[in-house]
Amino acid sequence: MDILYIGNDSFHSTSYHRAMALKRLGHRVTLINPKTLLRSGLVRKLHFRTGYKLLQRQVTNFLKKRINVGNPDLIWVNGGELLGRKSLQVLKALRTPIVLYNNDDPTGTRDGRRFDSLRKALPYYDLCVVRLEKEEDELLKYGVRQVLRVYMSYDEEVHKPFDHPSEIPAQFISDVAFIGTWMRHEKRDEFLLKLIRAGIPVSIWGARWPKSPHWDALKAHYRGGALSGRDYVAAIQGAKICIGMLSHGNRDLHTRRSVETTYAGGLLCAQRTAVHLGMYEENQEAVFWDDVDECIGICRRLLADDKQREHIRKAGYDKVRTLKVGNEDICTAILKRLNF
């Protein structure tokens, strides 16, 4: 099948990984990236905050110049925040089904006006694929025709664990790891600081942590910036315990870390939610907490019990593979819904 794929073509982006999964499934994928119109950080911030309204003419012209690729069987839009109503009208002229895959929170309020243009374009999509947390009624009021709710996904190739722990570079070995971005108002820094003050040996990787007001207390535990590729897998597999946090502003009940961690061979220690409890058997395949004090207790117990820790890690590793939440699995489910 010929698929026109509109998304980020950066080698380390989840959008690119999903396009490659479609290729592994045997489809011919033509990838175009309208985000190349955002040439600088200042320009990106401006358009993010104004919902990309000022960019719509450029995006529409960009698509007109690049969609002359024959007659695709399907148009796959990944993310879609740059594409407004007129952009979708241009795509509709190709007279082929259009699917939107967005695992963010396009109808939420955390990111201000970021998704203004996307929301106006929703009625033009034949199928909107969203993460499991989203309520269909919330999307249908924007004129969405059809909704498919899915788990967040890992990538079968990108997140494959190392064959043997000895292959993991020493700089990625840790006791308790948190891999993620510092986010204003989410209080991740306060949570990790409480773990540290309780004597939990925490290692932190991720972007923007020097912006934290608690940076002076955290910097001794900071191991480096955002991770990707084999470094990301190494930090997960090289940790005895991996802390998984949600973005409450994004209304998360699970994240990509919820499946990438266990697939890459890590032990998931995350906030207790209905979705997490539906994915893993608690204390057998993953461990969960309601607050920082419970997390401290779990970390102390598991760091002192190698046998139990390894049992949970292996069980989580086995379980995530039965959930069918790899990129290839999710792509197959989407194509099946569209009768391909």
PDB file of C-alpha atoms in Angstrom, residues 174-318:
ATOM      1  CA  SER A 174      22.137   3.177  38.170  1.00  0.00           C
ATOM      2  CA  ASP A 175      19.988   2.122  41.097  1.00  0.00           C
ATOM      3  CA  VAL A 176      16.892   4.307  40.586  1.00  0.00           C
ATOM      4  CA  ALA A 177      16.529   6.213  37.308  1.00  0.00           C
ATOM      5  CA  PHE A 178      14.195   8.950  36.178  1.00  0.00           C
ATOM      6  CA  ILE A 179      14.381   9.749  32.467  1.00  0.00           C
ATOM      7  CA  GLY A 180      12.277  12.728  31.528  1.00  0.00           C
ATOM      8  CA  THR A 181      11.935  16.476  31.128  1.00  0.00           C
ATOM      9  CA  TRP A 182      11.636  19.032  33.918  1.00  0.00           C
ATOM     10  CA  MET A 183       8.193  20.593  33.516  1.00  0.00           C
ATOM     11  CA  ARG A 184       6.949  23.728  35.225  1.00  0.00           C
ATOM     12  CA  HIS A 185       3.986  23.118  37.558  1.00  0.00           C
ATOM     13  CA  GLU A 186       4.331  19.298  37.442  1.00  0.00           C
ATOM     14  CA  LYS A 187       6.493  19.171  40.626  1.00  0.00           C
ATOM     15  CA  ARG A 188       8.670  16.363  39.348  1.00  0.00           C
ATOM     16  CA  ASP A 189      11.664  18.054  40.917  1.00  0.00           C
ATOM     17  CA  GLU A 190      10.005  18.151  44.331  1.00  0.00           C
ATOM     18  CA  PHE A 191       9.110  14.466  44.067  1.00  0.00           C
ATOM     19  CA  LEU A 192      12.656  13.422  43.163  1.00  0.00           C
ATOM     20  CA  LEU A 193      14.142  15.673  45.836  1.00  0.00           C
ATOM     21  CA  LYS A 194      12.055  13.915  48.476  1.00  0.00           C
ATOM     22  CA  LEU A 195      13.332  10.559  47.228  1.00  0.00           C
ATOM     23  CA  ILE A 196      16.910  11.821  47.446  1.00  0.00           C
ATOM     24  CA  ARG A 197      16.453  13.231  50.951  1.00  0.00           C
ATOM     25  CA  ALA A 198      15.044   9.862  52.015  1.00  0.00           C
ATOM     26  CA  GLY A 199      18.304   8.248  50.941  1.00  0.00           C
ATOM     27  CA  ILE A 200      17.128   6.793  47.619  1.00  0.00           C
ATOM     28  CA  PRO A 201      20.029   6.816  45.104  1.00  0.00           C
ATOM     29  CA  VAL A 202      18.360   8.636  42.203  1.00  0.00           C
ATOM     30  CA  SER A 203      19.914   9.325  38.797  1.00  0.00           C
ATOM     31  CA  ILE A 204      18.254  11.882  36.510  1.00  0.00           C
ATOM     32  CA  TRP A 205      18.473  12.223  32.737  1.00  0.00           C
ATOM     33  CA  GLY A 206      16.490  14.718  30.713  1.00  0.00           C
ATOM     34  CA  ALA A 207      16.058  18.203  29.331  1.00  0.00           C
ATOM     35  CA  ARG A 208      15.570  21.529  31.139  1.00  0.00           C
ATOM     36  CA  TRP A 209      16.492  20.351  34.649  1.00  0.00           C
ATOM     37  CA  PRO A 210      18.796  23.350  35.311  1.00  0.00           C
ATOM     38  CA  LYS A 211      15.620  25.475  35.132  1.00  0.00           C
ATOM     39  CA  SER A 212      14.275  23.806  38.286  1.00  0.00           C
ATOM     40  CA  PRO A 213      14.230  26.025  41.388  1.00  0.00           C
ATOM     41  CA  HIS A 214      15.690  22.981  43.186  1.00  0.00           C
ATOM     42  CA  TRP A 215      18.594  22.609  40.755  1.00  0.00           C
ATOM     43  CA  ASP A 216      21.288  23.182  43.379  1.00  0.00           C
ATOM     44  CA  ALA A 217      20.001  20.214  45.359  1.00  0.00           C
ATOM     45  CA  LEU A 218      19.434  18.028  42.287  1.00  0.00           C
ATOM     46  CA  LYS A 219      22.500  18.679  40.147  1.00  0.00           C
ATOM     47  CA  ALA A 220      24.683  16.125  41.936  1.00  0.00           C
ATOM     48  CA  HIS A 221      22.191  13.475  40.776  1.00  0.00           C
ATOM     49  CA  TYR A 222      21.919  14.774  37.209  1.00  0.00           C
ATOM     50  CA  ARG A 223      23.541  12.427  34.705  1.00  0.00           C
ATOM     51  CA  GLY A 224      22.871  14.284  31.459  1.00  0.00           C
ATOM     52  CA  GLY A 225      20.360  15.646  28.958  1.00  0.00           C
ATOM     53  CA  ALA A 226      17.619  14.002  26.919  1.00  0.00           C
ATOM     54  CA  LEU A 227      18.391  10.450  25.828  1.00  0.00           C
ATOM     55  CA  SER A 228      17.524   8.685  22.595  1.00  0.00           C
ATOM     56  CA  GLY A 229      18.404   5.560  20.671  1.00  0.00           C
ATOM     57  CA  ARG A 230      20.644   3.001  22.348  1.00  0.00           C
ATOM     58  CA  ASP A 231      21.592   5.430  25.151  1.00  0.00           C
ATOM     59  CA  TYR A 232      17.922   5.632  26.154  1.00  0.00           C
ATOM     60  CA  VAL A 233      17.590   1.851  26.188  1.00  0.00           C
ATOM     61  CA  ALA A 234      20.862   1.521  28.123  1.00  0.00           C
ATOM     62  CA  ALA A 235      19.677   3.888  30.874  1.00  0.00           C
ATOM     63  CA  ILE A 236      16.427   1.946  31.250  1.00  0.00           C
ATOM     64  CA  GLN A 237      17.965  -1.513  31.164  1.00  0.00           C
ATOM     65  CA  GLY A 238      20.903  -0.372  33.287  1.00  0.00           C
ATOM     66  CA  ALA A 239      18.702   0.799  36.170  1.00  0.00           C
ATOM     67  CA  LYS A 240      17.441  -1.435  38.941  1.00  0.00           C
ATOM     68  CA  ILE A 241      14.231   0.633  39.127  1.00  0.00           C
ATOM     69  CA  CYS A 242      12.772   3.127  36.623  1.00  0.00           C
ATOM     70  CA  ILE A 243      10.492   5.858  37.965  1.00  0.00           C
ATOM     71  CA  GLY A 244       7.574   6.653  35.668  1.00  0.00           C
ATOM     72  CA  MET A 245       5.813  10.002  36.104  1.00  0.00           C
ATOM     73  CA  LEU A 246       2.707  11.375  34.419  1.00  0.00           C
ATOM     74  CA  SER A 247       1.877  14.855  33.201  1.00  0.00           C
ATOM     75  CA  HIS A 248      -1.236  15.815  35.123  1.00  0.00           C
ATOM     76  CA  GLY A 249      -1.651  18.912  32.969  1.00  0.00           C
ATOM     77  CA  ASN A 250      -1.805  16.548  29.996  1.00  0.00           C
ATOM     78  CA  ARG A 251      -4.342  14.328  31.803  1.00  0.00           C
ATOM     79  CA  ASP A 252      -2.073  11.291  31.502  1.00  0.00           C
ATOM     80  CA  LEU A 253      -3.042   7.922  32.917  1.00  0.00           C
ATOM     81  CA  HIS A 254      -0.074   6.277  31.191  1.00  0.00           C
ATOM     82  CA  THR A 255       2.772   7.408  28.929  1.00  0.00           C
ATOM     83  CA  ARG A 256       5.186   5.919  26.404  1.00  0.00           C
ATOM     84  CA  ARG A 257       7.487   5.182  29.360  1.00  0.00           C
ATOM     85  CA  SER A 258       4.765   2.830  30.638  1.00  0.00           C
ATOM     86  CA  VAL A 259       5.519   0.427  27.794  1.00  0.00           C
ATOM     87  CA  GLU A 260       9.014   1.437  26.635  1.00  0.00           C
ATOM     88  CA  THR A 261      10.420   0.721  30.116  1.00  0.00           C
ATOM     89  CA  THR A 262       9.248  -2.872  30.349  1.00  0.00           C
ATOM     90  CA  TYR A 263       9.945  -3.628  26.678  1.00  0.00           C
ATOM     91  CA  ALA A 264      13.527  -2.376  27.065  1.00  0.00           C
ATOM     92  CA  GLY A 265      14.051  -4.632  30.077  1.00  0.00           C
ATOM     93  CA  GLY A 266      13.474  -2.189  32.928  1.00  0.00           C
ATOM     94  CA  LEU A 267      11.367  -2.421  36.079  1.00  0.00           C
ATOM     95  CA  LEU A 268       8.492   0.076  35.940  1.00  0.00           C
ATOM     96  CA  CYS A 269       7.734   1.970  39.159  1.00  0.00           C
ATOM     97  CA  ALA A 270       4.972   4.418  38.259  1.00  0.00           C
ATOM     98  CA  GLN A 271       1.953   6.250  39.582  1.00  0.00           C
ATOM     99  CA  ARG A 272      -1.035   4.006  40.260  1.00  0.00           C
ATOM    100  CA  THR A 273      -3.820   4.632  37.714  1.00  0.00           C
ATOM    101  CA  ALA A 274      -6.698   2.646  36.280  1.00  0.00           C
ATOM    102  CA  VAL A 275      -4.852   2.287  32.969  1.00  0.00           C
ATOM    103  CA  HIS A 276      -1.613   1.099  34.606  1.00  0.00           C
ATOM    104  CA  LEU A 277      -3.530  -1.425  36.702  1.00  0.00           C
ATOM    105  CA  GLY A 278      -5.230  -2.683  33.548  1.00  0.00           C
ATOM    106  CA  MET A 279      -1.871  -3.192  31.847  1.00  0.00           C
ATOM    107  CA  TYR A 280       0.180  -4.860  34.585  1.00  0.00           C
ATOM    108  CA  GLU A 281      -0.493  -6.986  37.639  1.00  0.00           C
ATOM    109  CA  GLU A 282       0.661  -4.877  40.567  1.00  0.00           C
ATOM    110  CA  ASN A 283       3.709  -6.140  42.488  1.00  0.00           C
ATOM    111  CA  GLN A 284       4.074  -8.964  39.979  1.00  0.00           C
ATOM    112  CA  GLU A 285       4.730  -7.236  36.626  1.00  0.00           C
ATOM    113  CA  ALA A 286       5.267  -3.623  37.757  1.00  0.00           C
ATOM    114  CA  VAL A 287       4.998  -1.599  40.964  1.00  0.00           C
ATOM    115  CA  PHE A 288       2.812   1.436  41.578  1.00  0.00           C
ATOM    116  CA  TRP A 289       2.456   4.258  44.105  1.00  0.00           C
ATOM    117  CA  ASP A 290      -0.044   6.936  45.045  1.00  0.00           C
ATOM    118  CA  ASP A 291       2.412   9.374  46.614  1.00  0.00           C
ATOM    119  CA  VAL A 292       6.097   9.952  47.223  1.00  0.00           C
ATOM    120  CA  ASP A 293       6.103   8.199  50.612  1.00  0.00           C
ATOM    121  CA  GLU A 294       4.765   5.005  49.058  1.00  0.00           C
ATOM    122  CA  CYS A 295       7.355   5.295  46.265  1.00  0.00           C
ATOM    123  CA  ILE A 296      10.148   5.637  48.849  1.00  0.00           C
ATOM    124  CA  GLY A 297       8.967   2.485  50.587  1.00  0.00           C
ATOM    125  CA  ILE A 298       8.798   0.540  47.327  1.00  0.00           C
ATOM    126  CA  CYS A 299      12.306   1.623  46.292  1.00  0.00           C
ATOM    127  CA  ARG A 300      13.782   0.676  49.661  1.00  0.00           C
ATOM    128  CA  ARG A 301      12.129  -2.727  49.588  1.00  0.00           C
ATOM    129  CA  LEU A 302      13.122  -3.602  46.022  1.00  0.00           C
ATOM    130  CA  LEU A 303      16.693  -2.314  46.244  1.00  0.00           C
ATOM    131  CA  ALA A 304      17.154  -4.674  49.196  1.00  0.00           C
ATOM    132  CA  ASP A 305      15.584  -7.661  47.435  1.00  0.00           C
ATOM    133  CA  ASP A 306      17.413  -8.651  44.250  1.00  0.00           C
ATOM    134  CA  LYS A 307      15.342 -11.797  43.727  1.00  0.00           C
ATOM    135  CA  GLN A 308      11.954 -10.074  43.925  1.00  0.00           C
ATOM    136  CA  ARG A 309      13.152  -7.176  41.810  1.00  0.00           C
ATOM    137  CA  GLU A 310      14.346  -9.476  39.059  1.00  0.00           C
ATOM    138  CA  HIS A 311      11.100 -11.479  39.203  1.00  0.00           C
ATOM    139  CA  ILE A 312       9.015  -8.329  38.631  1.00  0.00           C
ATOM    140  CA  ARG A 313      11.323  -7.060  35.896  1.00  0.00           C
ATOM    141  CA  LYS A 314      11.159 -10.318  33.933  1.00  0.00           C
ATOM    142  CA  ALA A 315       7.391 -10.610  34.351  1.00  0.00           C
ATOM    143  CA  GLY A 316       6.893  -7.047  33.090  1.00  0.00           C
ATOM    144  CA  TYR A 317       9.186  -7.783  30.140  1.00  0.00           C
ATOM    145  CA  ASP A 318       7.026 -10.785  29.229  1.00  0.00           C
TER     146      ASP A 318
END
